[in-house]
Short mmCIF file of C-alpha atoms and ligand atoms in Angstrom, two decimals:
data_model
loop_
_atom_site.label_atom_id
_atom_site.label_comp_id
_atom_site.label_asym_id
_atom_site.label_seq_id
_atom_site.Cartn_x
_atom_site.Cartn_y
_atom_site.Cartn_z
CA SER A 37 -71.00 -10.30 -188.10
CA GLN A 38 -69.96 -9.35 -184.58
CA LEU A 39 -72.41 -9.61 -181.74
CA THR A 40 -72.12 -6.78 -179.30
CA GLY A 41 -73.72 -5.61 -176.10
CA ASP A 42 -77.49 -5.69 -175.96
CA MET A 43 -77.85 -7.30 -179.37
CA LEU A 44 -76.60 -10.47 -177.78
CA ILE A 45 -79.59 -10.50 -175.51
CA TYR A 46 -81.85 -10.75 -178.57
CA SER A 47 -79.71 -13.34 -180.30
CA ARG A 48 -79.98 -17.07 -179.87
CA PRO A 49 -78.43 -18.44 -176.69
CA SER A 50 -76.18 -20.78 -178.68
CA LYS A 51 -74.47 -17.67 -180.11
CA TRP A 52 -73.67 -16.23 -176.70
CA VAL A 53 -70.64 -18.47 -176.27
CA GLU A 54 -68.83 -16.62 -179.09
CA LYS A 55 -68.45 -13.60 -176.84
CA PHE A 56 -69.02 -15.13 -173.41
CA PRO A 57 -67.01 -18.30 -172.92
CA MET A 58 -68.75 -18.97 -169.62
CA ALA A 59 -71.89 -19.83 -171.62
CA ALA A 60 -70.18 -23.11 -172.51
CA GLY A 61 -69.69 -24.06 -168.86
CA SER A 62 -70.96 -27.08 -167.01
CA ARG A 63 -73.51 -25.44 -164.68
CA GLN A 64 -75.50 -23.32 -167.12
CA SER A 65 -79.05 -22.17 -166.49
CA PRO A 66 -81.90 -22.46 -167.13
CA VAL A 67 -82.58 -26.18 -166.87
CA ASN A 68 -85.52 -28.51 -167.08
CA ILE A 69 -86.42 -29.75 -163.60
CA GLU A 70 -87.10 -33.44 -163.71
CA THR A 71 -89.29 -34.01 -160.69
CA ASP A 72 -88.55 -37.70 -160.49
CA ARG A 73 -84.83 -36.96 -160.25
CA VAL A 74 -84.69 -34.78 -157.15
CA GLU A 75 -83.30 -35.50 -153.70
CA SER A 76 -85.47 -34.68 -150.71
CA ASP A 77 -83.44 -35.61 -147.71
CA HIS A 78 -80.41 -33.41 -148.06
CA GLU A 79 -79.37 -32.52 -144.52
CA ALA A 80 -78.11 -29.09 -145.49
CA LEU A 81 -81.49 -28.22 -146.95
CA ILE A 82 -83.63 -29.22 -144.03
CA SER A 83 -81.41 -28.26 -141.13
CA LYS A 84 -82.40 -24.63 -141.62
CA PRO A 85 -85.48 -23.41 -143.47
CA LEU A 86 -84.96 -20.87 -146.19
CA ARG A 87 -85.98 -17.48 -144.84
CA TRP A 88 -86.34 -14.00 -146.30
CA LYS A 89 -87.19 -10.45 -145.34
CA TYR A 90 -87.98 -7.63 -147.75
CA PRO A 91 -89.05 -4.22 -146.50
CA ALA A 92 -91.39 -2.69 -149.11
CA THR A 93 -89.31 0.49 -148.96
CA ALA A 94 -86.26 -1.31 -150.43
CA SER A 95 -87.71 -1.15 -153.99
CA ARG A 96 -86.22 2.10 -155.28
CA LYS A 97 -86.23 2.30 -159.07
CA LEU A 98 -88.08 0.81 -162.00
CA VAL A 99 -85.93 0.41 -165.11
CA ASN A 100 -86.45 -0.65 -168.72
CA PRO A 101 -83.06 -2.01 -169.83
CA GLY A 102 -84.52 -2.94 -173.25
CA TYR A 103 -85.07 -6.62 -172.54
CA CYS A 104 -87.27 -6.79 -169.42
CA TRP A 105 -88.56 -4.65 -166.58
CA ARG A 106 -86.31 -4.51 -163.55
CA ILE A 107 -86.73 -3.08 -160.06
CA ASP A 108 -83.49 -2.04 -158.40
CA THR A 109 -83.42 -2.05 -154.61
CA ASP A 110 -81.18 -0.32 -152.12
CA GLY A 111 -80.78 -3.69 -150.36
CA GLU A 112 -81.51 -1.94 -147.07
CA GLY A 113 -82.92 -4.38 -144.53
CA THR A 114 -83.34 -7.18 -147.10
CA LEU A 115 -82.24 -10.72 -146.28
CA LEU A 116 -82.20 -14.22 -147.75
CA SER A 117 -80.58 -17.04 -145.78
CA GLY A 118 -80.88 -20.68 -144.76
CA GLY A 119 -81.71 -23.71 -146.92
CA PRO A 120 -78.98 -24.29 -149.51
CA LEU A 121 -77.41 -20.93 -148.56
CA MET A 122 -76.82 -22.20 -145.01
CA ASP A 123 -75.65 -19.40 -142.71
CA ASP A 124 -74.53 -16.95 -145.38
CA VAL A 125 -76.63 -13.80 -145.58
CA TYR A 126 -77.66 -12.58 -149.02
CA LYS A 127 -79.14 -9.18 -149.91
CA LEU A 128 -81.69 -8.40 -152.61
CA GLU A 129 -80.07 -6.45 -155.46
CA GLN A 130 -82.90 -6.35 -158.01
CA TYR A 131 -85.87 -8.26 -159.32
CA HIS A 132 -87.00 -8.65 -162.91
CA CYS A 133 -89.26 -10.75 -165.07
CA HIS A 134 -89.19 -13.05 -168.10
CA TRP A 135 -92.22 -13.72 -170.32
CA GLY A 136 -93.23 -15.16 -173.68
CA CYS A 137 -95.13 -13.96 -176.74
CA SER A 138 -97.98 -16.31 -175.88
CA ASP A 139 -99.36 -17.46 -172.53
CA SER A 140 -98.12 -21.00 -173.11
CA ARG A 141 -94.47 -20.10 -172.73
CA GLY A 142 -92.18 -17.51 -171.21
CA SER A 143 -90.57 -19.17 -168.21
CA GLU A 144 -86.84 -19.82 -168.32
CA HIS A 145 -86.90 -23.01 -166.30
CA THR A 146 -89.36 -25.76 -167.16
CA VAL A 147 -90.80 -28.49 -164.94
CA ASP A 148 -90.94 -31.95 -166.55
CA GLY A 149 -90.80 -30.21 -169.89
CA GLN A 150 -93.63 -27.85 -169.10
CA ALA A 151 -93.15 -24.12 -169.58
CA PHE A 152 -95.02 -21.43 -167.65
CA ALA A 153 -96.21 -18.05 -168.94
CA GLY A 154 -93.42 -16.24 -167.15
CA GLU A 155 -90.80 -16.32 -164.44
CA LEU A 156 -89.99 -13.72 -161.84
CA HIS A 157 -86.38 -13.54 -160.60
CA LEU A 158 -85.26 -12.02 -157.30
CA VAL A 159 -81.48 -11.60 -157.57
CA HIS A 160 -79.47 -11.62 -154.30
CA TRP A 161 -75.76 -11.48 -153.49
CA ASN A 162 -73.71 -12.98 -150.69
CA THR A 163 -72.82 -10.19 -148.25
CA SER A 164 -71.19 -12.60 -145.80
CA LYS A 165 -68.38 -13.34 -148.23
CA TYR A 166 -68.18 -10.50 -150.75
CA LYS A 167 -67.98 -6.72 -150.65
CA THR A 168 -69.92 -5.79 -153.77
CA PHE A 169 -72.49 -7.30 -156.13
CA ALA A 170 -69.88 -7.27 -158.93
CA GLU A 171 -67.42 -9.24 -156.83
CA ALA A 172 -70.09 -11.74 -155.79
CA ALA A 173 -71.26 -12.18 -159.39
CA LYS A 174 -67.89 -13.77 -160.21
CA ALA A 175 -67.88 -16.25 -157.32
CA PRO A 176 -69.39 -19.75 -157.38
CA ASP A 177 -71.43 -19.00 -154.23
CA GLY A 178 -71.86 -15.28 -154.92
CA LEU A 179 -75.46 -15.02 -156.09
CA ALA A 180 -78.80 -16.57 -155.15
CA VAL A 181 -81.85 -16.14 -157.36
CA LEU A 182 -85.37 -16.91 -156.14
CA GLY A 183 -87.53 -17.92 -159.07
CA VAL A 184 -91.32 -17.78 -159.20
CA PHE A 185 -93.32 -19.25 -162.09
CA LEU A 186 -96.18 -17.15 -163.46
CA LYS A 187 -99.37 -18.79 -164.68
CA VAL A 188 -102.24 -16.98 -166.41
CA GLY A 189 -105.26 -16.55 -164.21
CA LYS A 190 -106.55 -13.73 -162.11
CA ALA A 191 -104.77 -10.41 -161.89
CA HIS A 192 -102.08 -10.20 -159.20
CA GLU A 193 -102.49 -7.23 -156.91
CA GLU A 194 -98.83 -6.51 -156.14
CA MET A 195 -97.84 -7.18 -159.77
CA ASP A 196 -100.47 -4.63 -160.75
CA LYS A 197 -98.55 -1.92 -158.92
CA ILE A 198 -95.65 -2.70 -161.27
CA ALA A 199 -97.85 -3.05 -164.37
CA ARG A 200 -99.39 0.37 -163.67
CA LEU A 201 -95.91 1.95 -163.60
CA LEU A 202 -94.64 0.33 -166.79
CA PRO A 203 -96.11 2.97 -169.15
CA TYR A 204 -93.70 5.43 -167.46
CA VAL A 205 -90.71 3.31 -168.53
CA SER A 206 -92.04 2.31 -171.94
CA HIS A 207 -88.72 2.70 -173.77
CA LYS A 208 -85.18 1.40 -173.29
CA ASP A 209 -83.16 3.30 -170.68
CA ASP A 210 -86.30 4.83 -169.14
CA CYS A 211 -86.11 4.82 -165.36
CA ILE A 212 -88.37 6.14 -162.59
CA GLU A 213 -88.18 6.38 -158.82
CA ILE A 214 -90.67 4.22 -156.96
CA ASN A 215 -92.74 6.16 -154.44
CA GLU A 216 -95.60 3.80 -153.65
CA PRO A 217 -94.07 0.86 -151.71
CA ILE A 218 -93.79 -2.38 -153.70
CA ASP A 219 -93.32 -5.46 -151.53
CA PRO A 220 -91.45 -8.29 -153.27
CA SER A 221 -92.50 -10.78 -150.58
CA LYS A 222 -96.08 -10.33 -151.81
CA LEU A 223 -94.93 -11.61 -155.20
CA LEU A 224 -93.85 -14.94 -153.69
CA PRO A 225 -96.22 -17.95 -153.65
CA VAL A 226 -95.23 -18.81 -150.08
CA ARG A 227 -96.11 -16.49 -147.21
CA GLY A 228 -94.55 -16.04 -143.80
CA GLY A 229 -90.98 -15.45 -144.91
CA ARG A 230 -89.89 -19.08 -144.80
CA ALA A 231 -90.00 -22.19 -146.96
CA GLY A 232 -88.76 -25.72 -147.20
CA SER A 233 -88.80 -26.45 -143.51
CA SER A 234 -89.89 -30.07 -143.90
CA ASN A 235 -88.13 -33.02 -145.49
CA SER A 236 -90.05 -33.18 -148.75
CA ALA A 237 -90.48 -29.44 -149.14
CA ALA A 238 -86.88 -28.66 -150.06
CA GLN A 239 -85.49 -30.74 -152.89
CA ARG A 240 -82.15 -30.64 -154.62
CA CYS A 241 -82.23 -31.21 -158.37
CA VAL A 242 -80.00 -34.07 -159.34
CA ASN A 243 -77.89 -33.65 -162.45
CA PRO A 244 -80.21 -31.14 -164.08
CA CYS A 245 -80.51 -31.01 -167.82
CA MET A 246 -77.95 -28.57 -169.22
CA ARG A 247 -78.64 -25.98 -171.88
CA TRP A 248 -75.20 -26.14 -173.42
CA ALA A 249 -74.60 -29.86 -173.26
CA GLY A 250 -77.03 -30.43 -176.11
CA ARG A 251 -79.84 -31.25 -173.73
CA ILE A 252 -82.45 -28.86 -174.94
CA ILE A 253 -85.70 -28.82 -173.04
CA ARG A 254 -88.49 -30.39 -175.04
CA PRO A 255 -92.11 -29.73 -174.19
CA ALA A 256 -92.88 -32.87 -176.24
CA GLU A 257 -91.66 -34.89 -173.29
CA ASN A 258 -94.15 -33.17 -171.07
CA LYS A 259 -95.60 -35.48 -168.47
CA GLY A 260 -98.48 -33.10 -167.92
CA SER A 261 -99.03 -31.05 -164.83
CA GLN A 262 -98.96 -34.08 -162.57
CA TRP A 263 -95.94 -33.28 -160.44
CA GLN A 264 -96.22 -32.89 -156.71
CA VAL A 265 -96.64 -29.35 -155.61
CA ASP A 266 -95.48 -28.95 -152.07
CA ASP A 267 -97.24 -26.04 -150.34
CA ASN A 268 -94.05 -24.80 -148.81
CA GLY A 269 -91.49 -26.24 -151.16
CA TYR A 270 -88.72 -25.33 -153.58
CA TRP A 271 -86.24 -26.97 -155.92
CA THR A 272 -82.60 -25.91 -155.75
CA TYR A 273 -79.45 -26.46 -157.82
CA LEU A 274 -76.18 -24.71 -158.62
CA GLY A 275 -76.41 -22.85 -161.94
CA SER A 276 -75.66 -19.61 -163.73
CA LEU A 277 -77.06 -16.29 -164.87
CA THR A 278 -79.47 -17.05 -167.72
CA THR A 279 -78.16 -14.22 -169.92
CA PRO A 280 -74.66 -13.05 -170.90
CA PRO A 281 -72.16 -13.09 -169.29
CA CYS A 282 -73.74 -16.35 -168.01
CA ASN A 283 -71.57 -16.38 -164.85
CA GLU A 284 -71.71 -19.70 -163.02
CA SER A 285 -72.36 -17.99 -159.73
CA VAL A 286 -76.02 -18.65 -158.96
CA THR A 287 -77.64 -20.87 -156.36
CA TRP A 288 -81.08 -21.27 -157.92
CA ILE A 289 -84.10 -21.62 -155.65
CA LEU A 290 -87.34 -22.21 -157.54
CA PHE A 291 -90.67 -22.26 -155.74
CA LYS A 292 -92.80 -25.28 -156.61
CA ARG A 293 -95.95 -23.20 -156.39
CA TYR A 294 -96.67 -20.62 -159.06
CA ILE A 295 -98.40 -17.27 -158.75
CA GLU A 296 -101.22 -16.12 -161.03
CA VAL A 297 -101.08 -13.02 -163.18
CA SER A 298 -103.67 -11.98 -165.75
CA HIS A 299 -103.33 -12.13 -169.53
CA HIS A 300 -103.76 -8.36 -169.50
CA GLN A 301 -100.86 -7.89 -167.06
CA LEU A 302 -98.62 -10.03 -169.30
CA ASN A 303 -99.67 -7.96 -172.31
CA ILE A 304 -98.49 -4.83 -170.52
CA PHE A 305 -95.07 -6.51 -170.10
CA ARG A 306 -95.04 -7.52 -173.79
CA ASN A 307 -95.71 -3.94 -174.79
CA LEU A 308 -92.43 -2.62 -173.31
CA ARG A 309 -90.15 -1.30 -176.05
CA LYS A 310 -86.70 -2.73 -176.83
CA PHE A 311 -85.23 0.57 -178.05
CA PRO A 312 -85.12 4.21 -176.97
CA ARG A 313 -87.97 6.56 -177.85
CA GLY A 314 -88.42 6.79 -181.61
CA GLU A 315 -88.24 3.10 -182.43
CA GLU A 316 -91.32 1.13 -181.42
CA CYS A 317 -90.29 -2.52 -181.44
CA PRO A 318 -92.04 -4.30 -178.55
CA CYS A 319 -90.31 -6.80 -176.26
CA HIS A 320 -92.70 -9.68 -177.01
CA GLU A 321 -90.60 -12.26 -175.22
CA ASN A 322 -87.38 -12.43 -173.27
CA HIS A 323 -86.81 -16.00 -172.19
CA GLY A 324 -83.79 -17.84 -173.48
CA VAL A 325 -84.41 -21.49 -174.09
CA VAL A 326 -87.46 -21.36 -176.30
CA ARG A 327 -85.79 -19.03 -178.78
CA ASP A 328 -83.30 -21.75 -179.59
CA GLN A 329 -86.00 -24.38 -179.83
CA GLN A 330 -87.88 -22.36 -182.41
CA LEU A 331 -84.94 -22.42 -184.75
CA PRO A 332 -85.02 -25.35 -187.16
CA SER A 333 -81.27 -25.85 -186.75
CA ALA A 334 -81.56 -26.51 -183.02
CA THR A 335 -80.41 -30.01 -182.19
CA ALA A 336 -83.11 -31.05 -179.79
CA THR A 337 -81.62 -34.34 -178.76
CA ARG A 338 -81.55 -35.71 -175.27
CA GLN A 339 -78.73 -37.56 -173.66
CA SER A 340 -79.36 -40.04 -170.93
C1 SG7 B 198 -81.93 -9.83 -166.83
O1 SG7 B 198 -81.37 -11.05 -166.30
C2 SG7 B 198 -81.48 -8.59 -166.07
C3 SG7 B 198 -79.98 -8.62 -165.78
C4 SG7 B 198 -79.60 -9.95 -165.17
C5 SG7 B 198 -79.98 -11.06 -166.11
O2 SG7 B 198 -81.55 -9.68 -168.15
O3 SG7 B 198 -82.18 -8.45 -164.88
O4 SG7 B 198 -79.61 -7.63 -164.85
C6 SG7 B 198 -79.39 -6.37 -165.25
C7 SG7 B 198 -78.50 -5.59 -164.36
O5 SG7 B 198 -79.92 -5.92 -166.24
O6 SG7 B 198 -78.19 -9.98 -164.96
C8 SG7 B 198 -76.24 -9.69 -163.62
C9 SG7 B 198 -77.70 -9.86 -163.69
O7 SG7 B 198 -78.37 -9.93 -162.69
C10 SG7 B 198 -79.55 -12.44 -165.59
O8 SG7 B 198 -80.15 -12.68 -164.35
S1 SG7 B 198 -80.96 -13.98 -164.15
O9 SG7 B 198 -80.04 -15.08 -164.25
O10 SG7 B 198 -81.58 -13.84 -162.87
N1 SG7 B 198 -82.06 -14.13 -165.28
ZN1 ZN B 199 -83.86 -13.54 -164.90
#
């Protein structure tokens, strides 16, 4: 049986490599962040704080591609620079979300084996070096994704603006224009447009655990929620897109702090439909790693 197009998104990540050879690469995402194996004093990270700017008017369209919700921006006036990106200037292309069928999972990355209820991704491309998003997506330093973990708690005000619009894009290929401004910087756990400006705040992940090298993330090895959460911090490593074509073009920047969203808001995400009007199959979850773990055939062994 041939896997094609969108069906791949719903298939197990270990199948992706059949059609997308990049999925077998050596810097595949997501990874498990091992907090006792990070480097704090990387000069490149601390010489310039990470900084961002997102005008609320840049969020133009809300789309249901069948496997998540996504907000496309016009990039106008948006900026991400500094930290691991050094002096290159990146623009925001889109942001989207991953979630799980229960509140105990849904994030793509894990921290010391612990999954979160969801993960928000702000996808940027390097405008200093490349002319288009497509060109940047093929380059090793072409993309930068800011990741924010979602934990269940109180309802998030800015996220609610998105949740309230989702019924208008309930089915695959539905798309609406955004009129009420949605400000992606309000979805970040760190305010003030900068992060990682002190030595311990920005940390580079050392030799992160790779999805395709047989190192499958195991919640069983969870050390609990005891890791250090730096108020202004992030973890960074060089990785890939988490879905086909799995391009190894992403500098990942994951905030240590999470944001809270409500169970109800997550349920609105889970209620999005995978197919066009007429077929009512809900998108219960759309995070990669756990799907493989659930399969009995997954070889959940760890290499040291
Ligand atoms: C989501 O994640 C979508 C994809 C995105 C993919 O499935 O947002 O974007 C589109 C255009 O649907 O793929 C090329 C791209 O951004 C992977 O992005 S991610 O690594 O940040 N999860
Ligand atoms: Zn994503």
